[in-house]
Amino acid sequence: MIAKVADFDIDGTLTIRNESAEPVERNVLSKALKDPRRISPYPDLFYDGQLMSVSFSINSDFIRMNFYNKSNGQIKLRFDEAELRSNFQPKGVKLKVYSSVIAGDTRYSDIVTKGVVKNAPALILDSHQKSTISMSPDFSGVFPNKKIFNIRLDESERYYLDNSTSSNLELSVPIEYEGRSEILILNFSPTSINSRQSYR
């Protein structure tokens, strides 16, 4: 099966807010070195904090996040309670996914039913544990074209960004650790796009 996929060069920020919605931490995400094994021509985004380190990879099919818990306690990332926002929809929309997979020390894979969306799973990281979560979100509530960053197909059936309107995606994830409940806010904005075919 041949499918069309869009890869993105992305700028991003990571913000942590407490229960009073006050920012505890805000970071501009770094760009990691390009992995030559990856098909995408763009590098991943990367964050390295005291609590955890994370790398982010995004294309039109999925969002993939690789987490490492650097602390001596458990971290719970409540993707099952997460919300999406965009410049088209500033009000939070509950995250729903067509599929999700957790790989690493903890493993999970849901049953995919075409056209059916469900809650994403929570990701629980024990002390110094690594795990990867990949998901295919339903963007219909935050982008008019129902595609991430509101991408479109041109006459040659290649994806492109509509430069007449800047586009961004925000993912807000409740996070619990050391008796605290905070919100992890990820904001992504594309700067370039590469359209390709994927053979599945």
mmCIF file of C-alpha atoms in Angstrom:
data_model
loop_
_atom_site.group_PDB
_atom_site.id
_atom_site.type_symbol
_atom_site.label_atom_id
_atom_site.label_comp_id
_atom_site.label_asym_id
_atom_site.label_seq_id
_atom_site.Cartn_x
_atom_site.Cartn_y
_atom_site.Cartn_z
ATOM 1 C CA MET A 1 0.000 0.000 0.000
ATOM 2 C CA ILE A 2 1.321 3.462 -0.940
ATOM 3 C CA ALA A 3 0.423 6.376 1.332
ATOM 4 C CA LYS A 4 1.312 10.067 1.279
ATOM 5 C CA VAL A 5 3.262 11.359 4.279
ATOM 6 C CA ALA A 6 4.420 14.853 5.207
ATOM 7 C CA ASP A 7 7.529 15.393 7.336
ATOM 8 C CA PHE A 8 8.076 18.696 9.128
ATOM 9 C CA ASP A 9 10.913 20.869 10.312
ATOM 10 C CA ILE A 10 9.468 22.191 13.553
ATOM 11 C CA ASP A 11 10.120 24.805 16.222
ATOM 12 C CA GLY A 12 8.769 23.976 19.643
ATOM 13 C CA THR A 13 8.505 24.960 23.287
ATOM 14 C CA LEU A 14 7.888 22.994 26.469
ATOM 15 C CA THR A 15 6.171 24.699 29.407
ATOM 16 C CA ILE A 16 5.259 23.268 32.805
ATOM 17 C CA ARG A 17 2.481 24.986 34.761
ATOM 18 C CA ASN A 18 1.359 24.310 38.322
ATOM 19 C CA GLU A 19 -2.207 23.838 39.534
ATOM 20 C CA SER A 20 -2.607 27.632 39.717
ATOM 21 C CA ALA A 21 -1.729 27.839 35.991
ATOM 22 C CA GLU A 22 1.520 29.657 36.817
ATOM 23 C CA PRO A 23 4.512 28.704 34.657
ATOM 24 C CA VAL A 24 7.092 26.700 36.609
ATOM 25 C CA GLU A 25 9.412 26.173 33.675
ATOM 26 C CA ARG A 26 9.555 27.185 30.001
ATOM 27 C CA ASN A 27 12.081 25.948 27.462
ATOM 28 C CA VAL A 28 12.674 26.317 23.745
ATOM 29 C CA LEU A 29 13.148 22.787 22.398
ATOM 30 C CA SER A 30 16.543 22.002 20.898
ATOM 31 C CA LYS A 31 17.028 20.311 17.553
ATOM 32 C CA ALA A 32 18.795 16.970 17.890
ATOM 33 C CA LEU A 33 21.317 15.716 15.357
ATOM 34 C CA LYS A 34 19.698 14.141 12.309
ATOM 35 C CA ASP A 35 19.578 10.345 12.601
ATOM 36 C CA PRO A 36 20.832 9.033 9.206
ATOM 37 C CA ARG A 37 18.604 5.964 9.581
ATOM 38 C CA ARG A 38 15.493 8.133 9.541
ATOM 39 C CA ILE A 39 13.595 8.753 6.317
ATOM 40 C CA SER A 40 12.618 12.257 7.389
ATOM 41 C CA PRO A 41 15.093 14.937 6.225
ATOM 42 C CA TYR A 42 14.543 16.895 9.448
ATOM 43 C CA PRO A 43 15.982 16.476 12.963
ATOM 44 C CA ASP A 44 13.914 15.637 16.029
ATOM 45 C CA LEU A 45 13.204 18.139 18.793
ATOM 46 C CA PHE A 46 14.801 17.520 22.184
ATOM 47 C CA TYR A 47 14.368 18.583 25.808
ATOM 48 C CA ASP A 48 16.726 17.745 28.668
ATOM 49 C CA GLY A 49 15.515 18.808 32.101
ATOM 50 C CA GLN A 50 16.133 17.810 35.714
ATOM 51 C CA LEU A 51 13.017 15.622 35.883
ATOM 52 C CA MET A 52 13.152 13.981 32.467
ATOM 53 C CA SER A 53 14.496 14.124 28.938
ATOM 54 C CA VAL A 54 12.267 13.829 25.865
ATOM 55 C CA SER A 55 12.716 13.732 22.098
ATOM 56 C CA PHE A 56 9.854 14.517 19.713
ATOM 57 C CA SER A 57 9.258 13.371 16.143
ATOM 58 C CA ILE A 58 6.202 14.514 14.179
ATOM 59 C CA ASN A 59 4.833 13.778 10.735
ATOM 60 C CA SER A 60 1.372 13.742 9.194
ATOM 61 C CA ASP A 61 0.747 10.184 10.445
ATOM 62 C CA PHE A 62 1.935 10.236 14.040
ATOM 63 C CA ILE A 63 3.477 12.017 16.998
ATOM 64 C CA ARG A 64 6.282 10.045 18.637
ATOM 65 C CA MET A 65 7.781 10.940 22.014
ATOM 66 C CA ASN A 66 10.741 9.192 23.666
ATOM 67 C CA PHE A 67 10.784 9.766 27.433
ATOM 68 C CA TYR A 68 13.472 9.082 30.026
ATOM 69 C CA ASN A 69 12.622 9.521 33.715
ATOM 70 C CA LYS A 70 15.753 10.976 35.332
ATOM 71 C CA SER A 71 14.239 11.094 38.823
ATOM 72 C CA ASN A 72 14.202 8.549 41.637
ATOM 73 C CA GLY A 73 10.400 8.482 41.694
ATOM 74 C CA GLN A 74 7.531 7.621 39.380
ATOM 75 C CA ILE A 75 6.212 9.996 36.703
ATOM 76 C CA LYS A 76 2.705 9.616 35.328
ATOM 77 C CA LEU A 77 1.897 11.356 32.028
ATOM 78 C CA ARG A 78 -1.885 11.469 31.681
ATOM 79 C CA PHE A 79 -2.310 11.356 27.920
ATOM 80 C CA ASP A 80 -5.762 9.906 28.684
ATOM 81 C CA GLU A 81 -6.687 13.382 30.019
ATOM 82 C CA ALA A 82 -4.706 15.441 27.481
ATOM 83 C CA GLU A 83 -6.081 18.255 25.301
ATOM 84 C CA LEU A 84 -5.237 19.666 21.882
ATOM 85 C CA ARG A 85 -5.391 23.320 20.822
ATOM 86 C CA SER A 86 -4.420 25.223 17.694
ATOM 87 C CA ASN A 87 -4.519 28.720 16.242
ATOM 88 C CA PHE A 88 -7.847 27.673 14.679
ATOM 89 C CA GLN A 89 -9.241 26.293 17.961
ATOM 90 C CA PRO A 90 -7.817 27.956 21.108
ATOM 91 C CA LYS A 91 -10.298 26.128 23.327
ATOM 92 C CA GLY A 92 -9.049 22.763 24.533
ATOM 93 C CA VAL A 93 -10.337 19.662 22.714
ATOM 94 C CA LYS A 94 -9.879 16.282 24.391
ATOM 95 C CA LEU A 95 -7.133 14.232 22.749
ATOM 96 C CA LYS A 96 -8.540 11.285 20.821
ATOM 97 C CA VAL A 97 -6.416 8.892 18.775
ATOM 98 C CA TYR A 98 -6.931 6.388 15.980
ATOM 99 C CA SER A 99 -4.052 4.300 17.315
ATOM 100 C CA SER A 100 -1.400 4.393 20.036
ATOM 101 C CA VAL A 101 1.631 2.268 20.895
ATOM 102 C CA ILE A 102 3.923 2.285 23.924
ATOM 103 C CA ALA A 103 7.308 0.594 23.519
ATOM 104 C CA GLY A 104 10.223 0.171 25.908
ATOM 105 C CA ASP A 105 10.209 -1.056 29.507
ATOM 106 C CA THR A 106 6.396 -0.764 29.423
ATOM 107 C CA ARG A 107 4.503 -2.046 26.367
ATOM 108 C CA TYR A 108 1.030 -1.305 25.059
ATOM 109 C CA SER A 109 -0.709 -1.456 21.696
ATOM 110 C CA ASP A 110 -4.382 -0.833 21.050
ATOM 111 C CA ILE A 111 -6.607 -2.498 18.497
ATOM 112 C CA VAL A 112 -7.017 -0.315 15.414
ATOM 113 C CA THR A 113 -10.513 -0.048 13.933
ATOM 114 C CA LYS A 114 -10.731 2.134 10.837
ATOM 115 C CA GLY A 115 -12.455 5.443 11.557
ATOM 116 C CA VAL A 116 -12.825 4.765 15.295
ATOM 117 C CA VAL A 117 -11.120 7.088 17.805
ATOM 118 C CA LYS A 118 -10.426 6.405 21.470
ATOM 119 C CA ASN A 119 -8.593 7.853 24.464
ATOM 120 C CA ALA A 120 -4.808 7.714 24.435
ATOM 121 C CA PRO A 121 -3.249 5.613 27.214
ATOM 122 C CA ALA A 122 -1.546 7.085 30.273
ATOM 123 C CA LEU A 123 2.225 6.609 30.287
ATOM 124 C CA ILE A 124 3.740 5.600 33.633
ATOM 125 C CA LEU A 125 7.514 5.856 33.987
ATOM 126 C CA ASP A 126 9.202 4.305 36.986
ATOM 127 C CA SER A 127 12.529 5.636 38.249
ATOM 128 C CA HIS A 128 15.146 5.856 35.447
ATOM 129 C CA GLN A 129 12.807 4.136 33.005
ATOM 130 C CA LYS A 130 12.716 4.785 29.252
ATOM 131 C CA SER A 131 9.599 4.509 27.104
ATOM 132 C CA THR A 132 8.348 5.618 23.703
ATOM 133 C CA ILE A 133 4.740 6.533 23.002
ATOM 134 C CA SER A 134 3.507 6.921 19.412
ATOM 135 C CA MET A 135 0.017 8.049 18.534
ATOM 136 C CA SER A 136 -2.092 9.014 15.534
ATOM 137 C CA PRO A 137 -4.337 11.798 16.860
ATOM 138 C CA ASP A 138 -7.693 12.872 15.503
ATOM 139 C CA PHE A 139 -7.122 16.506 14.471
ATOM 140 C CA SER A 140 -10.660 17.151 13.223
ATOM 141 C CA GLY A 141 -11.501 19.278 16.274
ATOM 142 C CA VAL A 142 -8.517 21.632 15.946
ATOM 143 C CA PHE A 143 -7.766 21.968 12.207
ATOM 144 C CA PRO A 144 -10.389 22.700 9.494
ATOM 145 C CA ASN A 145 -8.711 20.287 7.039
ATOM 146 C CA LYS A 146 -8.606 17.588 9.757
ATOM 147 C CA LYS A 147 -4.856 17.267 9.116
ATOM 148 C CA ILE A 148 -2.042 18.337 11.411
ATOM 149 C CA PHE A 149 -1.031 21.985 10.851
ATOM 150 C CA ASN A 150 -3.955 22.196 8.404
ATOM 151 C CA ILE A 151 -1.795 20.871 5.542
ATOM 152 C CA ARG A 152 -3.294 20.551 2.058
ATOM 153 C CA LEU A 153 -2.706 18.540 -1.103
ATOM 154 C CA ASP A 154 -1.685 20.407 -4.265
ATOM 155 C CA GLU A 155 -2.482 19.448 -7.865
ATOM 156 C CA SER A 156 0.468 17.040 -7.871
ATOM 157 C CA GLU A 157 -0.925 15.269 -4.785
ATOM 158 C CA ARG A 158 1.872 16.590 -2.565
ATOM 159 C CA TYR A 159 1.267 18.079 0.872
ATOM 160 C CA TYR A 160 2.027 21.750 1.450
ATOM 161 C CA LEU A 161 1.645 24.309 4.235
ATOM 162 C CA ASP A 162 -0.823 27.135 3.710
ATOM 163 C CA ASN A 163 1.516 30.094 4.240
ATOM 164 C CA SER A 164 -1.397 32.547 4.291
ATOM 165 C CA THR A 165 -2.112 31.415 7.863
ATOM 166 C CA SER A 166 0.507 30.470 10.437
ATOM 167 C CA SER A 167 -0.263 27.186 12.116
ATOM 168 C CA ASN A 168 0.576 25.725 15.485
ATOM 169 C CA LEU A 169 -0.398 22.714 17.593
ATOM 170 C CA GLU A 170 -0.526 22.652 21.377
ATOM 171 C CA LEU A 171 -0.670 19.434 23.390
ATOM 172 C CA SER A 172 -1.436 19.802 27.109
ATOM 173 C CA VAL A 173 -0.748 16.737 29.260
ATOM 174 C CA PRO A 174 -1.421 16.488 33.021
ATOM 175 C CA ILE A 175 1.693 15.170 34.769
ATOM 176 C CA GLU A 176 1.948 13.691 38.258
ATOM 177 C CA TYR A 177 5.206 13.203 40.204
ATOM 178 C CA GLU A 178 6.479 13.544 43.775
ATOM 179 C CA GLY A 179 2.926 14.302 44.976
ATOM 180 C CA ARG A 180 2.572 17.191 42.516
ATOM 181 C CA SER A 181 -0.002 17.658 39.771
ATOM 182 C CA GLU A 182 1.144 19.940 36.954
ATOM 183 C CA ILE A 183 0.482 20.476 33.247
ATOM 184 C CA LEU A 184 3.059 19.762 30.571
ATOM 185 C CA ILE A 185 2.364 22.032 27.578
ATOM 186 C CA LEU A 186 4.005 21.296 24.238
ATOM 187 C CA ASN A 187 3.705 23.795 21.417
ATOM 188 C CA PHE A 188 4.812 22.972 17.871
ATOM 189 C CA SER A 189 5.038 25.240 14.804
ATOM 190 C CA PRO A 190 6.187 23.983 11.374
ATOM 191 C CA THR A 191 8.797 25.933 9.413
ATOM 192 C CA SER A 192 9.257 23.550 6.449
ATOM 193 C CA ILE A 193 7.495 20.538 4.958
ATOM 194 C CA ASN A 194 8.642 17.577 2.883
ATOM 195 C CA SER A 195 6.062 15.418 1.111
ATOM 196 C CA ARG A 196 6.893 11.785 0.293
ATOM 197 C CA GLN A 197 5.346 8.411 -0.350
ATOM 198 C CA SER A 198 5.353 5.687 2.266
ATOM 199 C CA TYR A 199 5.154 1.997 1.341
ATOM 200 C CA ARG A 200 3.254 0.016 3.970
#
